[in-house]
PDB file of C-alpha atoms in Angstrom:
ATOM      1  CA  MET A   1       0.000   0.000   0.000  1.00 85.00           C
ATOM      2  CA  ILE A   2       2.980   2.346   0.342  1.00 95.00           C
ATOM      3  CA  ASP A   3       3.775   2.311  -3.387  1.00 96.00           C
ATOM      4  CA  PRO A   4       1.026   4.771  -4.420  1.00 96.00           C
ATOM      5  CA  LEU A   5       2.272   7.318  -1.879  1.00 97.00           C
ATOM      6  CA  LEU A   6       5.862   6.870  -3.031  1.00 97.00           C
ATOM      7  CA  GLU A   7       4.755   7.440  -6.620  1.00 97.00           C
ATOM      8  CA  ILE A   8       2.803  10.574  -5.676  1.00 98.00           C
ATOM      9  CA  MET A   9       5.835  12.070  -3.964  1.00 98.00           C
ATOM     10  CA  LYS A  10       8.084  11.125  -6.864  1.00 97.00           C
ATOM     11  CA  LYS A  11       5.780  12.977  -9.265  1.00 97.00           C
ATOM     12  CA  LEU A  12       5.545  15.986  -6.966  1.00 98.00           C
ATOM     13  CA  ARG A  13       9.354  16.182  -6.929  1.00 97.00           C
ATOM     14  CA  ASP A  14       9.798  15.628 -10.676  1.00 97.00           C
ATOM     15  CA  PRO A  15      12.191  18.352 -11.887  1.00 95.00           C
ATOM     16  CA  GLU A  16      10.203  18.977 -15.067  1.00 95.00           C
ATOM     17  CA  THR A  17       6.538  18.334 -14.262  1.00 96.00           C
ATOM     18  CA  GLY A  18       6.436  18.394 -10.456  1.00 97.00           C
ATOM     19  CA  CYS A  19       4.915  20.896  -8.045  1.00 97.00           C
ATOM     20  CA  ASP A  20       6.894  24.150  -7.837  1.00 97.00           C
ATOM     21  CA  TRP A  21       6.764  24.132  -4.027  1.00 97.00           C
ATOM     22  CA  ASP A  22       7.641  20.472  -3.507  1.00 97.00           C
ATOM     23  CA  LYS A  23      10.531  20.572  -5.987  1.00 96.00           C
ATOM     24  CA  VAL A  24      12.491  23.185  -4.052  1.00 97.00           C
ATOM     25  CA  GLN A  25      12.128  21.737  -0.564  1.00 97.00           C
ATOM     26  CA  THR A  26      15.144  20.454   1.363  1.00 97.00           C
ATOM     27  CA  PHE A  27      15.685  18.450   4.541  1.00 97.00           C
ATOM     28  CA  GLU A  28      16.045  21.719   6.415  1.00 96.00           C
ATOM     29  CA  THR A  29      12.854  23.324   5.101  1.00 97.00           C
ATOM     30  CA  ILE A  30      10.770  20.186   5.659  1.00 96.00           C
ATOM     31  CA  ALA A  31      12.088  19.373   9.157  1.00 93.00           C
ATOM     32  CA  PRO A  32       9.804  21.909  10.950  1.00 91.00           C
ATOM     33  CA  TYR A  33       6.760  20.348   9.270  1.00 94.00           C
ATOM     34  CA  THR A  34       7.907  16.897  10.382  1.00 95.00           C
ATOM     35  CA  ILE A  35       8.103  18.062  13.992  1.00 91.00           C
ATOM     36  CA  GLU A  36       4.717  19.782  13.708  1.00 92.00           C
ATOM     37  CA  GLU A  37       3.085  16.642  12.319  1.00 95.00           C
ATOM     38  CA  ALA A  38       4.502  14.561  15.187  1.00 93.00           C
ATOM     39  CA  TYR A  39       2.945  16.971  17.666  1.00 90.00           C
ATOM     40  CA  GLU A  40      -0.387  16.781  15.850  1.00 95.00           C
ATOM     41  CA  VAL A  41      -0.277  12.990  16.165  1.00 96.00           C
ATOM     42  CA  ALA A  42       0.293  13.384  19.902  1.00 91.00           C
ATOM     43  CA  ASP A  43      -2.552  15.903  20.112  1.00 91.00           C
ATOM     44  CA  ALA A  44      -4.994  13.530  18.389  1.00 95.00           C
ATOM     45  CA  ILE A  45      -3.991  10.784  20.834  1.00 95.00           C
ATOM     46  CA  GLU A  46      -4.477  13.135  23.780  1.00 89.00           C
ATOM     47  CA  ARG A  47      -7.967  13.995  22.520  1.00 92.00           C
ATOM     48  CA  ARG A  48      -8.747  10.318  21.828  1.00 95.00           C
ATOM     49  CA  ASP A  49      -9.840  11.385  18.341  1.00 97.00           C
ATOM     50  CA  PHE A  50      -9.054   8.305  16.283  1.00 97.00           C
ATOM     51  CA  ASP A  51     -10.368   9.701  13.003  1.00 97.00           C
ATOM     52  CA  ALA A  52      -7.986  12.603  13.440  1.00 97.00           C
ATOM     53  CA  LEU A  53      -5.230  10.191  14.490  1.00 97.00           C
ATOM     54  CA  LYS A  54      -5.579   8.222  11.269  1.00 97.00           C
ATOM     55  CA  ASP A  55      -5.334  11.466   9.303  1.00 97.00           C
ATOM     56  CA  GLU A  56      -2.369  12.795  11.292  1.00 97.00           C
ATOM     57  CA  LEU A  57      -0.474   9.500  11.021  1.00 97.00           C
ATOM     58  CA  GLY A  58      -0.886   9.804   7.272  1.00 97.00           C
ATOM     59  CA  ASP A  59       0.562  13.313   7.378  1.00 97.00           C
ATOM     60  CA  LEU A  60       3.489  12.058   9.439  1.00 98.00           C
ATOM     61  CA  LEU A  61       4.077   9.172   7.043  1.00 98.00           C
ATOM     62  CA  LEU A  62       4.113  11.676   4.198  1.00 98.00           C
ATOM     63  CA  GLN A  63       6.966  13.466   5.949  1.00 98.00           C
ATOM     64  CA  VAL A  64       8.994  10.247   6.047  1.00 98.00           C
ATOM     65  CA  VAL A  65       8.304   9.691   2.353  1.00 98.00           C
ATOM     66  CA  PHE A  66       9.176  13.335   1.578  1.00 98.00           C
ATOM     67  CA  HIS A  67      12.558  13.120   3.317  1.00 98.00           C
ATOM     68  CA  SER A  68      13.242   9.780   1.652  1.00 98.00           C
ATOM     69  CA  GLN A  69      12.510  11.221  -1.791  1.00 98.00           C
ATOM     70  CA  ILE A  70      14.801  14.178  -1.175  1.00 98.00           C
ATOM     71  CA  ALA A  71      17.529  11.722  -0.176  1.00 98.00           C
ATOM     72  CA  SER A  72      16.831   9.620  -3.268  1.00 97.00           C
ATOM     73  CA  ASP A  73      17.026  12.691  -5.494  1.00 97.00           C
ATOM     74  CA  GLN A  74      20.466  13.404  -4.028  1.00 96.00           C
ATOM     75  CA  GLY A  75      21.601   9.802  -4.451  1.00 96.00           C
ATOM     76  CA  ASP A  76      21.915   9.182  -0.702  1.00 97.00           C
ATOM     77  CA  PHE A  77      19.248   6.569   0.052  1.00 97.00           C
ATOM     78  CA  ALA A  78      15.668   5.647  -0.829  1.00 96.00           C
ATOM     79  CA  PHE A  79      12.562   4.740   1.163  1.00 97.00           C
ATOM     80  CA  ASP A  80      13.429   1.032   0.959  1.00 96.00           C
ATOM     81  CA  GLY A  81      16.670   1.823   2.766  1.00 96.00           C
ATOM     82  CA  VAL A  82      14.746   3.500   5.580  1.00 97.00           C
ATOM     83  CA  VAL A  83      12.569   0.417   6.007  1.00 97.00           C
ATOM     84  CA  GLU A  84      15.546  -1.922   5.892  1.00 96.00           C
ATOM     85  CA  ALA A  85      17.400   0.137   8.497  1.00 95.00           C
ATOM     86  CA  ILE A  86      14.538   0.199  11.011  1.00 96.00           C
ATOM     87  CA  CYS A  87      13.834  -3.503  10.503  1.00 95.00           C
ATOM     88  CA  ALA A  88      17.489  -4.293  11.165  1.00 92.00           C
ATOM     89  CA  LYS A  89      17.495  -2.077  14.257  1.00 90.00           C
ATOM     90  CA  MET A  90      14.348  -3.604  15.745  1.00 92.00           C
ATOM     91  CA  THR A  91      15.639  -7.120  15.090  1.00 91.00           C
ATOM     92  CA  ARG A  92      19.011  -6.282  16.637  1.00 88.00           C
ATOM     93  CA  ARG A  93      17.423  -4.723  19.722  1.00 87.00           C
ATOM     94  CA  HIS A  94      15.220  -7.771  20.374  1.00 88.00           C
ATOM     95  CA  PRO A  95      17.582 -10.759  20.124  1.00 88.00           C
ATOM     96  CA  HIS A  96      15.370 -12.751  22.494  1.00 86.00           C
ATOM     97  CA  ILE A  97      12.509 -12.428  19.991  1.00 86.00           C
ATOM     98  CA  PHE A  98      14.241 -12.576  16.612  1.00 87.00           C
ATOM     99  CA  GLY A  99      17.535 -14.256  17.532  1.00 81.00           C
ATOM    100  CA  GLU A 100      18.853 -17.115  19.598  1.00 77.00           C
ATOM    101  CA  ALA A 101      19.163 -15.289  22.918  1.00 76.00           C
ATOM    102  CA  GLN A 102      17.075 -16.698  25.749  1.00 75.00           C
ATOM    103  CA  ASP A 103      16.715 -13.333  27.466  1.00 75.00           C
ATOM    104  CA  THR A 104      17.173  -9.735  26.437  1.00 74.00           C
ATOM    105  CA  PRO A 105      20.680  -8.454  27.281  1.00 69.00           C
ATOM    106  CA  GLY A 106      19.125  -5.234  28.536  1.00 69.00           C
ATOM    107  CA  TRP A 107      18.380  -1.947  26.818  1.00 67.00           C
ATOM    108  CA  GLU A 108      21.459  -0.175  28.152  1.00 66.00           C
ATOM    109  CA  GLN A 109      23.822  -2.904  27.010  1.00 72.00           C
ATOM    110  CA  ILE A 110      22.255  -2.896  23.550  1.00 72.00           C
ATOM    111  CA  LYS A 111      22.494   0.896  23.311  1.00 69.00           C
ATOM    112  CA  ALA A 112      26.103   0.835  24.557  1.00 68.00           C
ATOM    113  CA  GLU A 113      27.018  -1.701  21.864  1.00 72.00           C
ATOM    114  CA  GLU A 114      25.307   0.438  19.216  1.00 68.00           C
ATOM    115  CA  ARG A 115      27.220   3.527  20.341  1.00 67.00           C
ATOM    116  CA  LYS A 116      30.459   1.565  20.223  1.00 69.00           C
ATOM    117  CA  GLU A 117      29.722   0.335  16.709  1.00 72.00           C
ATOM    118  CA  SER A 118      28.875   3.863  15.534  1.00 69.00           C
ATOM    119  CA  GLY A 119      32.107   5.252  16.948  1.00 65.00           C
ATOM    120  CA  THR A 120      30.539   7.139  19.855  1.00 65.00           C
ATOM    121  CA  SER A 121      31.226   6.384  23.488  1.00 68.00           C
ATOM    122  CA  SER A 122      29.460   8.952  25.667  1.00 81.00           C
ATOM    123  CA  ALA A 123      26.318   7.817  27.463  1.00 81.00           C
ATOM    124  CA  LEU A 124      24.785  11.134  26.408  1.00 85.00           C
ATOM    125  CA  ASP A 125      25.349  10.689  22.666  1.00 82.00           C
ATOM    126  CA  GLY A 126      22.272  10.445  20.466  1.00 79.00           C
ATOM    127  CA  VAL A 127      19.888  12.674  22.416  1.00 85.00           C
ATOM    128  CA  ALA A 128      18.469  14.905  19.682  1.00 85.00           C
ATOM    129  CA  LEU A 129      19.174  18.631  19.953  1.00 86.00           C
ATOM    130  CA  ALA A 130      15.804  19.422  18.393  1.00 82.00           C
ATOM    131  CA  LEU A 131      13.814  17.872  21.243  1.00 86.00           C
ATOM    132  CA  PRO A 132      11.791  20.244  23.442  1.00 88.00           C
ATOM    133  CA  ALA A 133      14.131  21.577  26.133  1.00 92.00           C
ATOM    134  CA  LEU A 134      12.373  19.931  29.092  1.00 93.00           C
ATOM    135  CA  LEU A 135      12.203  16.565  27.356  1.00 92.00           C
ATOM    136  CA  ARG A 136      15.849  16.739  26.290  1.00 94.00           C
ATOM    137  CA  ALA A 137      16.944  17.692  29.819  1.00 95.00           C
ATOM    138  CA  GLN A 138      15.049  14.738  31.230  1.00 94.00           C
ATOM    139  CA  LYS A 139      16.557  12.333  28.704  1.00 93.00           C
ATOM    140  CA  ILE A 140      20.073  13.654  29.357  1.00 95.00           C
ATOM    141  CA  GLN A 141      19.581  13.235  33.106  1.00 95.00           C
ATOM    142  CA  LYS A 142      18.252   9.688  32.681  1.00 92.00           C
ATOM    143  CA  ARG A 143      21.262   8.783  30.545  1.00 89.00           C
ATOM    144  CA  ALA A 144      23.652  10.156  33.182  1.00 92.00           C
ATOM    145  CA  ALA A 145      21.771   8.369  35.973  1.00 93.00           C
ATOM    146  CA  ARG A 146      22.055   5.026  34.199  1.00 87.00           C
ATOM    147  CA  VAL A 147      25.835   5.156  34.555  1.00 86.00           C
ATOM    148  CA  GLY A 148      25.615   6.185  38.226  1.00 91.00           C
ATOM    149  CA  PHE A 149      25.852   9.965  37.856  1.00 91.00           C
ATOM    150  CA  ASP A 150      22.859  10.859  40.025  1.00 93.00           C
ATOM    151  CA  TRP A 151      21.778  11.896  43.505  1.00 93.00           C
ATOM    152  CA  PRO A 152      20.917   8.910  45.723  1.00 92.00           C
ATOM    153  CA  ASP A 153      17.521  10.312  46.787  1.00 94.00           C
ATOM    154  CA  LYS A 154      15.233  13.359  46.580  1.00 96.00           C
ATOM    155  CA  ALA A 155      16.678  15.356  49.496  1.00 96.00           C
ATOM    156  CA  PRO A 156      19.862  16.652  47.783  1.00 96.00           C
ATOM    157  CA  VAL A 157      17.861  17.301  44.607  1.00 96.00           C
ATOM    158  CA  LYS A 158      15.548  19.597  46.575  1.00 97.00           C
ATOM    159  CA  ASP A 159      18.546  21.292  48.175  1.00 97.00           C
ATOM    160  CA  LYS A 160      20.065  21.828  44.727  1.00 97.00           C
ATOM    161  CA  LEU A 161      16.830  23.393  43.500  1.00 97.00           C
ATOM    162  CA  LEU A 162      16.831  25.856  46.408  1.00 97.00           C
ATOM    163  CA  GLU A 163      20.522  26.555  45.794  1.00 97.00           C
ATOM    164  CA  GLU A 164      19.834  27.388  42.156  1.00 97.00           C
ATOM    165  CA  LEU A 165      16.959  29.666  43.173  1.00 96.00           C
ATOM    166  CA  GLU A 166      19.307  31.547  45.495  1.00 97.00           C
ATOM    167  CA  GLU A 167      21.832  31.908  42.672  1.00 97.00           C
ATOM    168  CA  VAL A 168      19.117  33.448  40.500  1.00 97.00           C
ATOM    169  CA  GLU A 169      18.548  36.005  43.265  1.00 96.00           C
ATOM    170  CA  GLN A 170      22.260  36.778  43.411  1.00 96.00           C
ATOM    171  CA  ALA A 171      22.761  37.091  39.652  1.00 96.00           C
ATOM    172  CA  LYS A 172      23.564  40.622  38.469  1.00 93.00           C
ATOM    173  CA  SER A 173      23.793  40.756  34.700  1.00 96.00           C
ATOM    174  CA  ALA A 174      21.246  39.617  32.134  1.00 96.00           C
ATOM    175  CA  ALA A 175      23.669  36.899  31.026  1.00 96.00           C
ATOM    176  CA  GLU A 176      24.043  35.614  34.593  1.00 96.00           C
ATOM    177  CA  ILE A 177      20.283  35.622  35.140  1.00 97.00           C
ATOM    178  CA  HIS A 178      19.828  33.716  31.869  1.00 97.00           C
ATOM    179  CA  GLU A 179      22.343  31.080  32.955  1.00 97.00           C
ATOM    180  CA  GLU A 180      20.981  30.711  36.482  1.00 97.00           C
ATOM    181  CA  ILE A 181      17.364  30.448  35.308  1.00 97.00           C
ATOM    182  CA  GLY A 182      18.512  27.667  33.000  1.00 97.00           C
ATOM    183  CA  ASP A 183      20.187  25.885  35.922  1.00 97.00           C
ATOM    184  CA  LEU A 184      17.019  26.337  37.986  1.00 97.00           C
ATOM    185  CA  LEU A 185      14.866  24.792  35.265  1.00 97.00           C
ATOM    186  CA  PHE A 186      17.326  21.929  34.826  1.00 97.00           C
ATOM    187  CA  SER A 187      17.171  21.246  38.574  1.00 97.00           C
ATOM    188  CA  ALA A 188      13.364  21.354  38.483  1.00 97.00           C
ATOM    189  CA  VAL A 189      13.401  18.717  35.747  1.00 97.00           C
ATOM    190  CA  ASN A 190      15.737  16.625  37.893  1.00 97.00           C
ATOM    191  CA  LEU A 191      13.319  16.841  40.827  1.00 97.00           C
ATOM    192  CA  ALA A 192      10.462  15.776  38.563  1.00 97.00           C
ATOM    193  CA  ARG A 193      12.523  12.803  37.401  1.00 96.00           C
ATOM    194  CA  HIS A 194      13.210  11.712  40.975  1.00 97.00           C
ATOM    195  CA  TYR A 195       9.468  11.797  41.617  1.00 97.00           C
ATOM    196  CA  GLU A 196       9.016   9.764  38.393  1.00 95.00           C
ATOM    197  CA  VAL A 197       7.051  12.620  36.845  1.00 96.00           C
ATOM    198  CA  ASP A 198       7.335  13.415  33.139  1.00 94.00           C
ATOM    199  CA  ALA A 199       8.448  17.058  33.260  1.00 94.00           C
ATOM    200  CA  GLU A 200       7.232  17.831  29.743  1.00 91.00           C
ATOM    201  CA  GLN A 201       3.763  16.415  30.414  1.00 91.00           C
ATOM    202  CA  ALA A 202       3.579  18.030  33.862  1.00 95.00           C
ATOM    203  CA  LEU A 203       4.302  21.475  32.430  1.00 94.00           C
ATOM    204  CA  SER A 204       1.851  20.877  29.593  1.00 91.00           C
ATOM    205  CA  ASP A 205      -0.860  19.926  32.089  1.00 92.00           C
ATOM    206  CA  ALA A 206      -0.053  22.930  34.285  1.00 95.00           C
ATOM    207  CA  THR A 207      -0.232  25.265  31.291  1.00 94.00           C
ATOM    208  CA  LEU A 208      -3.588  23.809  30.262  1.00 92.00           C
ATOM    209  CA  LYS A 209      -4.892  24.206  33.816  1.00 93.00           C
ATOM    210  CA  PHE A 210      -3.736  27.830  33.891  1.00 94.00           C
ATOM    211  CA  THR A 211      -5.397  28.483  30.542  1.00 95.00           C
ATOM    212  CA  LYS A 212      -8.721  27.100  31.721  1.00 92.00           C
ATOM    213  CA  ARG A 213      -8.622  29.109  34.963  1.00 93.00           C
ATOM    214  CA  PHE A 214      -7.616  32.270  33.148  1.00 94.00           C
ATOM    215  CA  ASN A 215     -10.494  31.836  30.709  1.00 93.00           C
ATOM    216  CA  ILE A 216     -12.876  31.564  33.667  1.00 92.00           C
ATOM    217  CA  VAL A 217     -11.442  34.760  35.158  1.00 92.00           C
ATOM    218  CA  GLU A 218     -11.925  36.513  31.819  1.00 90.00           C
ATOM    219  CA  SER A 219     -15.564  35.393  31.730  1.00 90.00           C
ATOM    220  CA  MET A 220     -16.218  36.667  35.265  1.00 88.00           C
ATOM    221  CA  VAL A 221     -14.519  40.048  34.995  1.00 87.00           C
ATOM    222  CA  THR A 222     -16.743  42.726  33.510  1.00 84.00           C
ATOM    223  CA  GLY A 223     -14.217  45.545  33.298  1.00 83.00           C
ATOM    224  CA  ASP A 224     -10.682  45.898  31.966  1.00 89.00           C
ATOM    225  CA  MET A 225      -8.366  43.433  33.713  1.00 89.00           C
ATOM    226  CA  LYS A 226      -5.485  45.830  33.245  1.00 89.00           C
ATOM    227  CA  GLU A 227      -7.257  48.298  35.532  1.00 89.00           C
ATOM    228  CA  MET A 228      -7.663  45.780  38.363  1.00 91.00           C
ATOM    229  CA  THR A 229      -5.303  45.482  41.335  1.00 92.00           C
ATOM    230  CA  ILE A 230      -3.318  42.321  41.948  1.00 93.00           C
ATOM    231  CA  ASP A 231      -5.500  41.628  45.013  1.00 92.00           C
ATOM    232  CA  GLU A 232      -8.647  41.884  42.907  1.00 91.00           C
ATOM    233  CA  LEU A 233      -7.181  39.585  40.285  1.00 92.00           C
ATOM    234  CA  GLU A 234      -6.128  37.093  42.949  1.00 93.00           C
ATOM    235  CA  HIS A 235      -9.674  37.124  44.328  1.00 91.00           C
ATOM    236  CA  GLU A 236     -11.071  36.293  40.880  1.00 90.00           C
ATOM    237  CA  TRP A 237      -8.378  33.645  40.448  1.00 92.00           C
ATOM    238  CA  GLN A 238      -9.411  31.896  43.647  1.00 93.00           C
ATOM    239  CA  LYS A 239     -13.035  31.990  42.512  1.00 89.00           C
ATOM    240  CA  ALA A 240     -11.966  30.402  39.220  1.00 91.00           C
ATOM    241  CA  LYS A 241     -10.118  27.641  41.093  1.00 88.00           C
ATOM    242  CA  LEU A 242     -13.251  26.962  43.135  1.00 87.00           C
ATOM    243  CA  THR A 243     -15.372  26.865  39.979  1.00 85.00           C
ATOM    244  CA  MET A 244     -13.056  24.310  38.400  1.00 82.00           C
ATOM    245  CA  SER A 245     -12.942  22.139  41.518  1.00 77.00           C
ATOM    246  CA  GLU A 246     -16.740  22.038  41.631  1.00 68.00           C
ATOM    247  CA  ALA A 247     -17.076  21.169  37.956  1.00 60.00           C
TER     248      ALA A 247
END
């Protein structure tokens, strides 16, 4: 069933008869769309909208086909190569299913062997730079923890968070504040990890909760919010929280 889609993309990229927009795209120009489509897949899953999920998965698949066609046009690889590579990877990572191993050697051992084969040695190699910052921080911390570079329990993590907050207070220049805020956020992610909380999802949920409460405040306020005092706004905020808790 993939052949018709491959043919469509090939025609769209045809140098003579293809679509003017599709013909000029590159890996770099398409990459933002690929990321966007992945988020739209996640959004459809979050909403439990399976009709939308089917549609968004198609859009994401198109991105894979698009990148593969660009690579084929440049003589690098084709879609078949992408499929072969992922099949080989999945088979290699599950020797107890597809090989002769009785038990899995463990994810970390498999990943370590892959890094060795690819010429990389750091436990932190392979964490994509393009990931959302919170997610990337969490993945980096997990990688470090797997080789023993981690606090033994939550207490020192909390202390570190308070320490970073104090350093924000002491920072003088804009550059120092920028750096210390980054350290504070990194420490907050570390605390979330020690509580086995997904930092990215937790912030997403908190942002959604704030949005809903703020919308309630907007619906209750009759005047201009900019003219209200902080105490008045806090009063409306507490009313919004009560409204949500009763819903």
